[in-house]
Amino acid sequence: MAKRRFIQAINDAMFEEMERDPRIILFGEDVEISMFGDTKGLRDHFGPDRVRDTPICEALLTGMAVGMAAAGWRPVLHMMFSNFMYTGFDAIANQMSKLHLMTGGQMKLPITVMAGFGGGRSTAAQHSDCPYPLFMNLGGINVAVPSNAGDAKGLFKTAVRSNDPAIFLEPGGRGGELGEVPDGEHLVSFGKAAIRREGRDVTIVAIGAMVKLADQAAKALAANGVEAEIIDPRTLVPLDEETILASIAKTRRLVIVDEARDRCSAASQIAAVAADRGFGLLKAPVKRVTVPNVCMPYAPVLERSVYPSSERIVSTVLALVSNQEAI
Amino acid sequence: MRNDYQNPSQETLLAMYERMLVIRETEEYLGAQFRAGELPAGVHLYIGQEASGVGICAHLSDEDWITSTHRGHGHFLAKGGDPYAMIAEIHAKADGVCGGFGGTMHVADLSRGILGANGIVGGGLGIATGAAFAAKLDGKGKVAACFFGDGAANQGTLMEAMNVASLWKLPLLLVCEHNGWSEFTRSEVATSGNILDRAQPFGIPAQEVDGNDVGAVWRVAGEMIEAMRNDGGPGLLLTHTYRTRGHVEAEINFLSQSYRSEEEVASWEARDPLDRAVALLAETGMATEEILVVRERVKTLIDAAAARAQAAPDPDPALVKSMMFSEVDAW
Ligand SMILES: Cc1ncc(C[n+]2csc(CCOP(=O)(O)OP(=O)(O)O)c2C)c(N)n1
Ligand SMILES: [Mg+2]
């Protein structure tokens, strides 16, 4: 085990994978200097053919990733902030997610599209979205949302080795956070949730940066005699439904923490799975701790009022276990 | 050594004429099938534009890439795609080149560098730019040709593609097939200036050509593509042509009024690219009987392909779920 920062772990994964496979190409805006640090040093090491700054033209870049992959390369496209994926959404939604099926399986698309996402840092509405519900709905694209340095490395490696497109989202502002990264070759499979904490009273499914908040909440709850189990799905597509259902079977209560806007969030999907496949296991309604259906305001006091917090998780859980109607 | 692109040989001309005939026969068949209610969806026919795709693809091998449009049957066949596999696809059969998953607007054959027709107008621009980048990285003198219409030329990604391709000197041939219409909108009301001039500020060489003259298309495309193979960077080729059939076959059934005059259509029919190819062949001294032999051969080929496609089995619905990912079982 080594202590690495979140962003270093991704950077390590990139170095190791690009070294291993000469067909991996990294491109995007300012990847050479690296705004977040995740692509730092790659240009010097691998040269301009394999690591390349692009003009600002997201609509073209996502299409280019498809063309490069169809022509036998393994592109990694860095989109900087996930909001800019909307500018490049056409080729993601109309080409990348569909062409494997549309060509009858002829076109393999080993593409990784990466970006930072999420709020909490006063970056305001156009730099703090949480777009994974859109990608989850496309089909044909895997969606990885690491919550810690070790998973970031392992999930990134799985993404670039896969022959299918993957969206890899790094929780924004978490780059400096230290975490344990296993030594040697470290891969994390897609579709395998992690149980971050065991508990008997309530299951908290928390996504990405929400795992840390859930962990803080679990400590506060324990002080109140409530033992929470925390599940980190790690990938939203594929989603490890079995691990979530097994946990509900034990705790019989489910709270989902997601920093997407509430409507049609990943939390909505997980709640639907629980209702559909776990109805008989539940003894309380499923609750979602999400961002309400507003876009992220700028002022820290406003942002805090809508962003999920450990306090909100705690009060939601306490209301559930005391059998009151939760917020 | 530079090739001579002044005069295609009789052999080259004949091969191109035969390809054009394959497209024409196939599409006449498909149009009739649609009108008879035998196809699940409407078809956008390339009839009248065959010289453009054929004159260009004559310079491409299976190692080169093309992207195409909603009007993509002609490009597929021009690039060497198998008529049977395409007809079966459009008939929605399991033998189709995409197993019945793509259909008329999505015919693709990766083994021949055909990255696919596309239902998104301008959708090929990014894909072709990516393929051209791949070609550059491969370093083997391959090229990517992107076919798009005059309507698609108004998508912003054309500017993005020209910027990147020029900056990175990518072997990307942008082929704008100017047929004067995007759906039922005349080019003059949708497009400002001359599309050809759009290449100039990017330092991209641009040429225009009579897109109904297969010899002329072959000459101009040959020079541009050869320059690209020698690390020459992108080019824009504007082929002036016309679709003598509707935007989509049998459109009259849903349009409340016609949008173009019979004279306009007739004036282009008088410049039919196949007739003009026959005239070119005659100039080389080819006898009418020899041309008729080719025509018979193509007709027999397409008739047989069509009959076989009609008899082919439907695709298996059990396959649908497994088709979204290539590795879904791995997890
Ligand atoms: C993004 C997008 N917008 C609109 C359409 C609907 N549409 C299909 S074909 C077409 C006209 C395209 O004109 P052009 O590019 O000149 O090609 P042509 O049909 O003339 O070959 C339109 C508007 C579409 N398929 N995709
Ligand atoms: Mg047009």
XYZ file of C-alpha atoms and ligand atoms in Angstrom:
685
model
C 0.000 0.000 0.000
C 1.163 3.476 -0.816
C -0.395 6.806 0.077
C -1.193 8.707 -3.105
C -3.285 11.731 -3.823
C -6.436 11.155 -5.885
C -4.996 12.987 -8.869
C -1.598 11.271 -8.568
C -3.304 7.902 -8.638
C -4.977 8.765 -11.932
C -1.708 10.123 -13.245
C 0.078 6.908 -12.223
C -2.586 4.863 -14.000
C -2.125 6.922 -17.158
C 1.637 6.522 -17.134
C 1.426 2.785 -16.562
C -1.283 2.190 -19.166
C 0.285 4.362 -21.863
C 3.580 2.604 -21.245
C 1.891 -0.778 -21.531
C -0.148 -0.048 -24.648
C 1.328 2.198 -27.367
C -2.066 2.592 -29.002
C -3.441 4.718 -26.176
C -3.656 8.364 -27.246
C -4.530 11.189 -24.866
C -6.015 14.393 -26.226
C -8.062 17.325 -25.003
C -7.814 20.970 -24.033
C -4.728 21.801 -21.963
C -3.787 18.213 -21.256
C -0.126 19.046 -21.753
C 0.165 21.473 -18.878
C -2.699 19.706 -17.067
C -5.201 21.856 -15.280
C -6.061 19.243 -12.655
C -2.695 17.474 -12.540
C -4.056 14.163 -13.730
C -2.290 14.354 -17.101
C 0.859 16.049 -15.833
C 4.172 14.980 -17.311
C 2.633 12.743 -19.951
C 3.472 14.989 -22.868
C 7.154 15.107 -21.965
C 7.292 11.385 -21.536
C 5.189 10.172 -24.472
C 5.611 12.985 -26.982
C 3.260 15.034 -29.121
C 1.783 12.175 -31.143
C 0.385 10.488 -28.073
C -0.420 13.450 -25.858
C -1.914 16.432 -27.563
C -3.558 19.734 -26.735
C -6.555 20.448 -28.909
C -8.445 23.550 -29.923
C -11.678 24.244 -28.043
C -14.106 22.243 -30.139
C -15.793 19.630 -27.994
C -18.401 18.729 -30.617
C -15.600 17.627 -32.909
C -13.431 16.018 -30.230
C -16.021 13.474 -29.145
C -16.571 12.558 -32.796
C -12.832 12.270 -33.314
C -12.599 9.841 -30.426
C -15.093 7.628 -32.255
C -13.163 7.859 -35.517
C -9.826 7.137 -33.861
C -11.248 4.128 -32.053
C -12.941 2.815 -35.184
C -9.584 3.162 -36.932
C -7.791 1.019 -34.378
C -6.496 3.403 -31.683
C -7.475 3.706 -28.025
C -8.284 7.343 -27.360
C -8.545 8.944 -23.949
C -10.348 12.263 -24.256
C -10.105 14.722 -21.393
C -13.078 17.097 -21.363
C -11.869 19.168 -18.377
C -15.146 20.062 -16.614
C -18.022 17.700 -17.137
C -20.298 20.560 -18.184
C -18.296 20.745 -21.397
C -19.417 17.248 -22.208
C -22.753 18.835 -23.101
C -20.995 20.764 -25.861
C -19.647 17.446 -27.095
C -22.771 15.485 -26.294
C -23.937 14.821 -29.844
C -21.214 12.384 -30.789
C -21.346 10.757 -27.343
C -25.092 10.214 -27.535
C -25.565 9.658 -31.258
C -22.352 7.901 -32.241
C -20.268 6.591 -29.338
C -23.087 4.955 -27.423
C -24.789 3.516 -30.484
C -22.323 2.457 -33.127
C -21.488 -0.920 -31.641
C -25.094 -1.961 -31.950
C -25.794 -0.074 -35.157
C -22.918 -1.747 -36.968
C -24.048 -5.155 -35.776
C -21.073 -5.366 -33.432
C -18.439 -4.498 -36.051
C -17.259 -1.292 -34.428
C -15.292 -1.686 -31.198
C -15.000 1.589 -29.349
C -12.252 1.496 -26.710
C -12.743 5.118 -25.668
C -12.324 6.743 -22.263
C -13.879 10.164 -21.815
C -12.785 11.785 -18.560
C -13.743 14.968 -16.743
C -13.976 16.541 -13.342
C -17.489 16.977 -11.995
C -19.590 18.152 -9.102
C -20.146 21.134 -6.868
C -19.087 22.407 -3.493
C -16.461 24.923 -4.600
C -18.421 27.974 -5.774
C -17.699 27.181 -9.392
C -21.349 28.082 -10.109
C -23.852 26.356 -12.302
C -21.818 25.931 -15.488
C -18.837 24.288 -13.787
C -20.430 22.070 -11.173
C -22.925 19.782 -12.811
C -23.155 16.114 -12.144
C -24.036 14.688 -15.549
C -23.861 10.946 -15.017
C -27.640 10.389 -15.120
C -27.531 11.419 -18.779
C -24.805 8.939 -19.586
C -26.493 6.180 -17.607
C -29.540 6.609 -19.771
C -27.710 6.308 -23.069
C -26.845 2.658 -22.797
C -23.690 1.487 -24.519
C -21.417 3.535 -22.259
C -19.943 2.450 -18.961
C -19.881 5.043 -16.203
C -17.210 4.991 -13.486
C -17.272 7.367 -10.499
C -14.388 6.678 -8.123
C -14.612 7.828 -4.537
C -10.951 7.444 -3.541
C -7.428 7.304 -4.913
C -7.143 3.523 -5.055
C -10.380 3.080 -6.954
C -9.525 5.994 -9.229
C -6.413 4.166 -10.350
C -8.052 0.775 -10.672
C -11.175 1.999 -12.420
C -9.210 4.150 -14.826
C -7.127 1.149 -15.851
C -10.217 -0.945 -16.392
C -11.752 1.842 -18.469
C -8.802 2.165 -20.841
C -8.446 -1.598 -21.216
C -12.093 -2.092 -22.047
C -13.176 -2.334 -25.663
C -16.316 -0.358 -24.865
C -16.661 3.371 -24.255
C -16.384 4.528 -20.655
C -17.055 7.830 -18.950
C -14.642 8.366 -16.064
C -15.683 11.148 -13.693
C -13.331 12.561 -11.087
C -14.996 14.309 -8.174
C -13.902 17.934 -8.552
C -11.771 19.496 -5.852
C -10.832 16.124 -4.406
C -7.561 15.840 -6.309
C -5.391 16.513 -3.307
C -7.013 13.960 -1.072
C -4.726 11.171 0.070
C -5.760 7.555 -0.136
C -4.351 4.052 -0.063
C -3.349 2.608 -3.409
C -2.414 -1.072 -3.501
C 1.088 -1.765 -4.803
C 1.705 -3.361 -8.169
C -0.846 -3.900 -10.868
C -4.121 -2.633 -9.453
C -7.366 -3.026 -11.381
C -10.897 -2.510 -10.108
C -13.571 -4.368 -12.040
C -16.600 -2.564 -13.362
C -19.894 -3.528 -11.741
C -18.446 -4.491 -8.347
C -19.623 -2.276 -5.506
C -17.504 -1.855 -2.383
C -18.849 -2.132 1.146
C -17.101 0.796 2.812
C -18.514 0.199 6.262
C -20.637 -2.553 7.716
C -23.754 -1.875 9.748
C -27.111 -3.434 10.600
C -29.579 -0.542 10.757
C -29.537 1.271 7.433
C -27.893 0.983 4.031
C -26.428 4.190 2.653
C -25.538 3.979 -1.027
C -23.192 6.892 -1.692
C -21.667 7.864 -5.037
C -18.255 9.446 -5.640
C -17.560 12.372 -3.335
C -20.688 11.474 -1.344
C -18.915 8.464 0.181
C -16.866 10.756 2.383
C -19.985 12.581 3.560
C -21.705 9.269 4.224
C -18.722 8.177 6.257
C -18.878 11.312 8.406
C -22.607 10.767 8.804
C -22.085 7.127 9.796
C -19.726 8.194 12.586
C -22.282 10.669 13.922
C -25.021 8.050 13.652
C -22.928 5.512 15.532
C -22.717 7.989 18.387
C -26.514 7.844 18.364
C -26.518 4.068 18.393
C -27.400 3.686 14.689
C -25.093 1.479 12.625
C -25.024 2.423 8.955
C -23.692 0.231 6.171
C -22.106 2.217 3.340
C -22.115 0.899 -0.207
C -20.003 2.599 -2.883
C -21.222 1.423 -6.303
C -17.963 2.583 -7.987
C -19.584 2.185 -11.400
C -23.131 3.275 -12.185
C -23.081 1.365 -15.474
C -22.834 -1.510 -14.878
C -24.551 -1.206 -11.498
C -23.951 -3.869 -8.866
C -27.583 -4.387 -7.896
C -26.845 -7.606 -6.012
C -24.570 -6.019 -3.435
C -27.110 -3.246 -2.815
C -29.969 -5.725 -2.454
C -27.953 -7.984 -0.146
C -27.290 -5.013 2.106
C -30.964 -4.028 2.153
C -31.838 -7.601 3.066
C -29.717 -7.081 6.160
C -30.606 -3.490 7.146
C -34.107 -3.226 5.625
C -33.673 0.500 5.107
C -32.143 2.408 2.203
C -30.871 5.959 1.833
C -29.114 7.000 -1.355
C -26.729 9.948 -1.444
C -26.121 11.417 -4.866
C -24.974 14.877 -5.900
C -26.999 14.813 -9.092
C -30.186 16.832 -9.226
C -32.944 14.764 -7.705
C -35.151 14.237 -10.736
C -34.004 11.184 -12.707
C -30.790 11.006 -10.692
C -28.698 7.896 -10.171
C -30.458 7.804 -6.801
C -33.795 7.578 -8.615
C -32.557 4.577 -10.544
C -31.215 2.835 -7.442
C -34.490 3.562 -5.638
C -36.358 2.030 -8.554
C -34.217 -1.100 -8.351
C -34.937 -1.345 -4.620
C -38.664 -0.911 -5.202
C -38.687 -3.439 -7.971
C -36.403 -6.132 -6.621
C -36.279 -5.351 -2.907
C -39.811 -4.297 -2.013
C -40.373 -7.138 0.402
C -37.055 -6.474 2.124
C -37.838 -2.888 3.060
C -39.542 -1.795 6.212
C -39.348 1.932 5.506
C -39.601 4.135 2.416
C -36.478 4.601 0.313
C -35.011 8.080 0.803
C -32.769 10.131 -1.459
C -30.326 12.786 -0.337
C -29.627 14.721 -3.516
C -29.384 18.226 -4.908
C -32.896 19.641 -5.287
C -34.021 20.433 -8.811
C -32.069 23.672 -9.040
C -28.775 24.520 -10.658
C -25.854 25.196 -8.414
C -25.774 28.737 -7.006
C -22.487 30.579 -6.544
C -22.513 31.997 -3.005
C -21.062 29.457 -0.559
C -24.031 29.898 1.745
C -26.437 29.207 -1.117
C -24.452 26.287 -2.423
C -24.292 24.718 1.032
C -28.049 25.014 1.276
C -28.569 22.630 -1.641
C -25.451 20.435 -1.679
C -25.791 17.151 0.215
C -24.206 17.278 3.665
C -23.460 14.776 6.398
C -26.031 16.593 8.553
C -28.720 16.001 5.960
C -27.738 12.346 5.719
C -27.859 12.014 9.505
C -31.276 13.629 9.844
C -32.658 11.562 6.973
C -31.423 8.344 8.553
C -32.608 9.264 12.041
C -36.070 10.077 10.716
C -36.150 6.690 8.987
C -35.022 4.608 11.944
C -37.384 6.400 14.300
C -40.058 5.573 11.733
C -40.993 9.178 11.187
C -41.511 10.490 7.703
C -38.117 11.761 6.554
C -37.611 14.992 4.622
C 6.522 9.333 -59.109
C 3.409 11.314 -59.871
C 0.556 9.568 -61.547
C -1.099 11.041 -64.595
C -4.575 12.049 -63.633
C -5.355 13.680 -66.942
C -7.058 10.775 -68.602
C -8.503 7.736 -66.918
C -7.762 4.656 -69.000
C -10.603 2.860 -70.724
C -10.257 0.128 -68.117
C -10.584 2.600 -65.236
C -13.540 4.297 -66.867
C -15.274 1.014 -67.433
C -14.715 -0.078 -63.841
C -16.163 3.214 -62.614
C -19.114 2.917 -64.969
C -19.779 -0.559 -63.647
C -19.727 0.706 -60.035
C -22.146 3.462 -60.953
C -24.409 0.895 -62.539
C -24.276 -1.252 -59.409
C -25.439 1.749 -57.399
C -28.145 2.693 -59.899
C -29.530 -0.836 -60.232
C -29.497 -1.387 -56.483
C -31.233 1.882 -55.761
C -33.834 1.513 -58.499
C -34.638 -1.803 -56.892
C -34.751 -0.335 -53.370
C -36.954 2.558 -54.477
C -39.406 0.163 -56.067
C -39.383 -2.039 -52.986
C -40.160 0.911 -50.766
C -42.993 2.078 -52.991
C -44.382 -1.456 -52.906
C -44.362 -1.385 -49.105
C -41.620 -3.983 -48.846
C -39.121 -1.980 -46.772
C -39.606 -0.991 -43.131
C -38.339 2.570 -43.655
C -37.898 5.165 -46.371
C -34.698 5.335 -48.387
C -32.651 8.410 -49.381
C -31.495 7.598 -52.879
C -28.201 8.720 -54.373
C -29.565 8.450 -57.912
C -28.070 11.223 -60.031
C -25.025 11.674 -57.779
C -23.179 8.410 -58.503
C -20.206 9.959 -60.292
C -19.205 11.897 -57.198
C -18.769 8.941 -54.860
C -17.413 6.609 -57.525
C -14.861 9.041 -58.975
C -13.448 9.639 -55.510
C -13.566 6.124 -54.085
C -11.796 4.828 -57.185
C -8.641 6.219 -55.540
C -9.232 4.599 -52.165
C -8.356 1.122 -50.929
C -9.807 -0.945 -48.096
C -7.097 0.578 -45.886
C -8.486 4.084 -46.347
C -11.546 5.270 -44.486
C -14.732 6.986 -45.493
C -17.646 8.378 -43.551
C -20.957 8.865 -45.246
C -24.386 10.388 -44.807
C -28.067 9.509 -44.647
C -27.737 9.228 -48.459
C -25.115 6.570 -48.030
C -25.882 3.577 -50.261
C -23.789 5.006 -53.088
C -20.745 5.630 -50.926
C -20.973 2.146 -49.450
C -21.024 0.523 -52.884
C -18.482 2.928 -54.367
C -16.030 2.008 -51.609
C -16.391 -1.654 -52.525
C -19.158 -2.703 -50.160
C -21.009 -5.897 -51.036
C -24.383 -5.221 -52.698
C -25.942 -8.349 -51.214
C -24.920 -7.460 -47.651
C -26.282 -3.938 -48.125
C -29.562 -4.980 -49.714
C -30.094 -7.568 -46.984
C -29.430 -4.883 -44.370
C -32.013 -2.582 -45.895
C -34.444 -5.474 -46.024
C -33.765 -5.797 -42.263
C -32.383 -9.307 -42.555
C -29.918 -11.232 -40.410
C -27.497 -11.422 -43.344
C -27.347 -7.646 -43.537
C -23.942 -6.053 -43.262
C -24.940 -4.797 -39.792
C -27.090 -7.798 -38.964
C -30.255 -5.743 -39.382
C -29.288 -3.424 -36.514
C -28.404 -0.394 -38.633
C -30.550 -0.218 -41.731
C -30.602 2.107 -44.687
C -29.076 5.146 -42.971
C -26.327 3.197 -41.229
C -24.722 0.795 -43.669
C -21.130 0.197 -42.552
C -18.403 -2.312 -43.336
C -15.331 -1.801 -41.207
C -13.391 -4.454 -43.091
C -13.532 -2.142 -46.090
C -12.883 1.082 -44.214
C -16.523 2.126 -44.474
C -17.086 3.732 -41.068
C -20.729 4.079 -41.822
C -23.530 6.081 -43.239
C -24.980 8.393 -40.613
C -28.411 9.605 -39.615
C -26.997 12.724 -38.008
C -26.363 15.399 -40.608
C -22.685 16.282 -40.240
C -22.131 13.288 -37.958
C -19.268 12.036 -40.095
C -17.142 15.165 -39.725
C -15.724 14.336 -36.306
C -15.423 10.636 -37.050
C -13.542 11.250 -40.294
C -11.239 13.768 -38.595
C -10.491 11.130 -35.964
C -9.835 8.541 -38.661
C -7.542 10.999 -40.444
C -5.665 11.490 -37.172
C -5.428 7.701 -36.928
C -4.112 7.607 -40.497
C -1.475 10.161 -39.591
C -0.448 8.177 -36.508
C -0.326 4.975 -38.582
C 2.132 6.695 -40.918
C 1.352 4.488 -43.887
C -0.035 7.073 -46.287
C -3.672 6.264 -45.609
C -6.387 8.890 -45.980
C -9.900 9.507 -44.696
C -12.616 10.923 -46.915
C -15.662 12.545 -45.380
C -18.733 12.793 -47.588
C -21.309 15.379 -46.577
C -24.008 17.457 -48.227
C -24.341 21.181 -48.853
C -26.820 21.257 -45.985
C -24.323 19.631 -43.624
C -21.785 22.284 -44.572
C -23.720 24.608 -42.262
C -22.933 22.533 -39.193
C -20.353 24.197 -36.962
C -18.280 21.031 -36.798
C -17.155 21.680 -40.385
C -15.234 24.697 -39.130
C -13.896 22.695 -36.212
C -12.811 19.903 -38.544
C -11.061 22.278 -40.932
C -9.269 23.973 -38.057
C -7.973 20.747 -36.514
C -7.180 19.046 -39.820
C -5.227 22.033 -41.086
C -3.413 22.597 -37.794
C -2.392 18.953 -37.509
C -1.939 18.399 -41.276
C -4.331 15.482 -41.316
C -4.972 13.504 -44.517
C -8.652 14.394 -44.548
C -10.529 14.862 -47.795
C -13.698 16.810 -47.122
C -16.111 16.065 -49.926
C -19.110 18.359 -50.068
C -21.656 16.920 -52.471
C -23.598 19.989 -53.461
C -26.974 18.948 -54.795
C -28.621 22.299 -54.184
C -31.048 21.058 -51.556
C -31.164 20.100 -47.918
C -34.403 18.232 -47.585
C -36.893 20.708 -49.031
C -34.862 23.849 -48.411
C -33.032 25.354 -51.332
C -29.340 25.903 -50.739
C -29.604 29.619 -51.509
C -31.830 30.243 -48.490
C -29.700 28.184 -46.107
C -26.127 28.841 -47.111
C -24.325 32.168 -47.294
C -21.381 32.713 -49.588
C -19.644 29.936 -51.438
C -18.882 26.769 -49.482
C -15.608 26.474 -51.363
C -14.420 29.761 -49.871
C -14.812 28.380 -46.360
C -11.554 26.457 -46.736
C -9.457 29.486 -47.623
C -9.004 31.055 -44.156
C -7.754 27.690 -42.877
C -5.188 27.465 -45.651
C -6.881 24.361 -46.996
C -6.699 23.801 -50.743
C -10.158 23.643 -52.260
C -11.377 22.561 -55.651
C -14.747 22.270 -57.296
C -15.760 19.953 -60.055
C -18.699 18.913 -62.172
C -19.885 16.097 -59.953
C -21.806 14.415 -62.755
C -18.677 13.890 -64.821
C -16.951 10.824 -63.434
C -13.817 11.508 -65.433
C -13.498 15.019 -64.039
C -14.173 13.884 -60.473
C -11.605 11.123 -60.868
C -8.965 13.580 -62.105
C -9.393 16.177 -59.395
C -9.811 13.665 -56.579
C -6.784 11.727 -57.783
C -4.512 14.731 -57.510
C -5.855 15.790 -54.143
C -5.630 12.326 -52.621
C -2.146 11.726 -53.935
C -0.988 14.984 -52.387
C -2.498 13.889 -49.079
C -0.784 10.538 -49.114
C 2.474 12.438 -49.381
C 1.799 14.226 -46.090
C -0.082 17.028 -47.775
C -2.741 17.817 -45.187
C -6.455 18.210 -45.781
C -8.412 19.303 -48.828
C -11.950 20.363 -49.624
C -13.589 19.070 -52.765
C -16.949 20.451 -53.814
C -18.787 18.249 -56.287
C -21.715 19.936 -58.041
C -24.447 17.422 -58.571
C -28.141 16.825 -58.096
C -30.462 14.201 -56.671
C -32.943 13.546 -59.410
C -35.113 11.555 -56.999
C -36.728 12.889 -53.867
C -35.009 13.718 -50.632
C -36.554 10.466 -49.523
C -38.287 8.001 -51.804
C -42.029 8.527 -52.343
C -41.905 11.852 -50.503
C -44.834 13.024 -52.600
C -47.028 10.895 -50.339
C -46.449 13.169 -47.365
C -45.591 16.523 -48.943
C -48.556 18.782 -49.501
C -46.893 20.569 -52.402
C -43.934 20.143 -54.681
C -40.842 22.182 -53.944
C -38.984 22.113 -57.247
C -39.973 22.352 -60.869
C -40.118 19.491 -63.319
C -37.843 21.513 -65.584
C -35.198 21.683 -62.889
C -35.224 17.922 -62.479
C -35.323 17.342 -66.227
C -32.354 19.639 -66.812
C -30.277 17.501 -64.480
C -31.598 14.237 -65.875
C -30.248 15.455 -69.195
C -26.830 15.492 -67.502
C -27.178 12.019 -66.049
C -23.790 10.812 -64.822
C -24.243 7.310 -66.219
C -25.121 8.552 -69.694
C -22.098 10.792 -69.573
C -19.864 7.922 -68.555
C -21.158 5.972 -71.550
C -20.279 8.914 -73.773
C -16.770 8.984 -72.282
C -16.406 5.268 -72.936
C -17.562 5.745 -76.525
C -14.871 8.406 -76.937
C -12.286 5.824 -75.969
C -13.576 3.658 -78.784
C -15.583 1.208 -76.749
C -18.348 -0.502 -78.685
C -21.965 -0.245 -77.554
C -22.214 -4.031 -77.362
C -19.418 -4.181 -74.810
C -21.232 -1.656 -72.640
C -24.437 -3.660 -72.899
C -22.604 -6.728 -71.653
C -21.597 -4.845 -68.514
C -25.140 -3.644 -68.016
C -26.484 -7.186 -68.265
C -23.861 -8.458 -65.873
C -24.761 -5.853 -63.248
C -28.446 -6.453 -63.650
C -28.003 -10.184 -63.147
C -25.839 -9.575 -60.098
C -28.304 -7.232 -58.408
C -31.344 -9.328 -59.313
C -29.692 -12.333 -57.702
C -28.636 -10.350 -54.631
C -32.152 -8.976 -54.233
C -33.816 -12.380 -54.527
C -31.392 -13.847 -52.017
C -31.887 -10.933 -49.609
C -35.654 -11.307 -49.718
C -35.341 -14.960 -48.776
C -32.838 -14.358 -45.966
C -33.933 -14.941 -42.359
C -34.953 -12.211 -39.920
C -32.510 -11.250 -37.175
C -32.917 -12.947 -33.791
C -34.417 -10.608 -31.138
C -32.404 -12.470 -28.494
C -29.325 -10.687 -29.852
C -30.524 -7.172 -29.040
C -29.488 -7.105 -25.402
C -26.020 -8.364 -26.102
C -25.328 -5.767 -28.739
C -24.898 -2.604 -26.680
C -21.484 -3.607 -25.364
C -18.752 -5.746 -26.798
C -17.613 -7.079 -23.412
C -20.685 -7.068 -21.247
C -20.181 -10.689 -20.236
C -16.741 -9.875 -18.890
C -18.285 -8.132 -15.870
C -28.491 16.790 -36.949
C -29.587 16.581 -37.945
N -30.412 17.612 -38.238
C -31.410 17.442 -39.125
C -31.627 16.237 -39.717
C -32.789 16.032 -40.688
N -32.237 15.964 -42.076
C -31.977 14.797 -42.663
S -31.275 14.973 -44.163
C -31.351 16.646 -44.056
C -30.841 17.491 -45.185
C -29.399 17.310 -45.410
O -29.008 18.034 -46.549
P -27.609 17.801 -47.210
O -26.571 17.773 -46.151
O -27.436 18.793 -48.284
O -27.693 16.334 -47.793
P -28.617 15.799 -48.990
O -29.870 15.278 -48.365
O -28.874 16.899 -49.904
O -27.828 14.706 -49.586
C -31.919 17.042 -42.850
C -32.149 18.436 -42.435
C -30.761 15.193 -39.361
N -30.922 13.953 -39.864
N -29.740 15.395 -38.517
Mg -27.904 18.689 -50.303
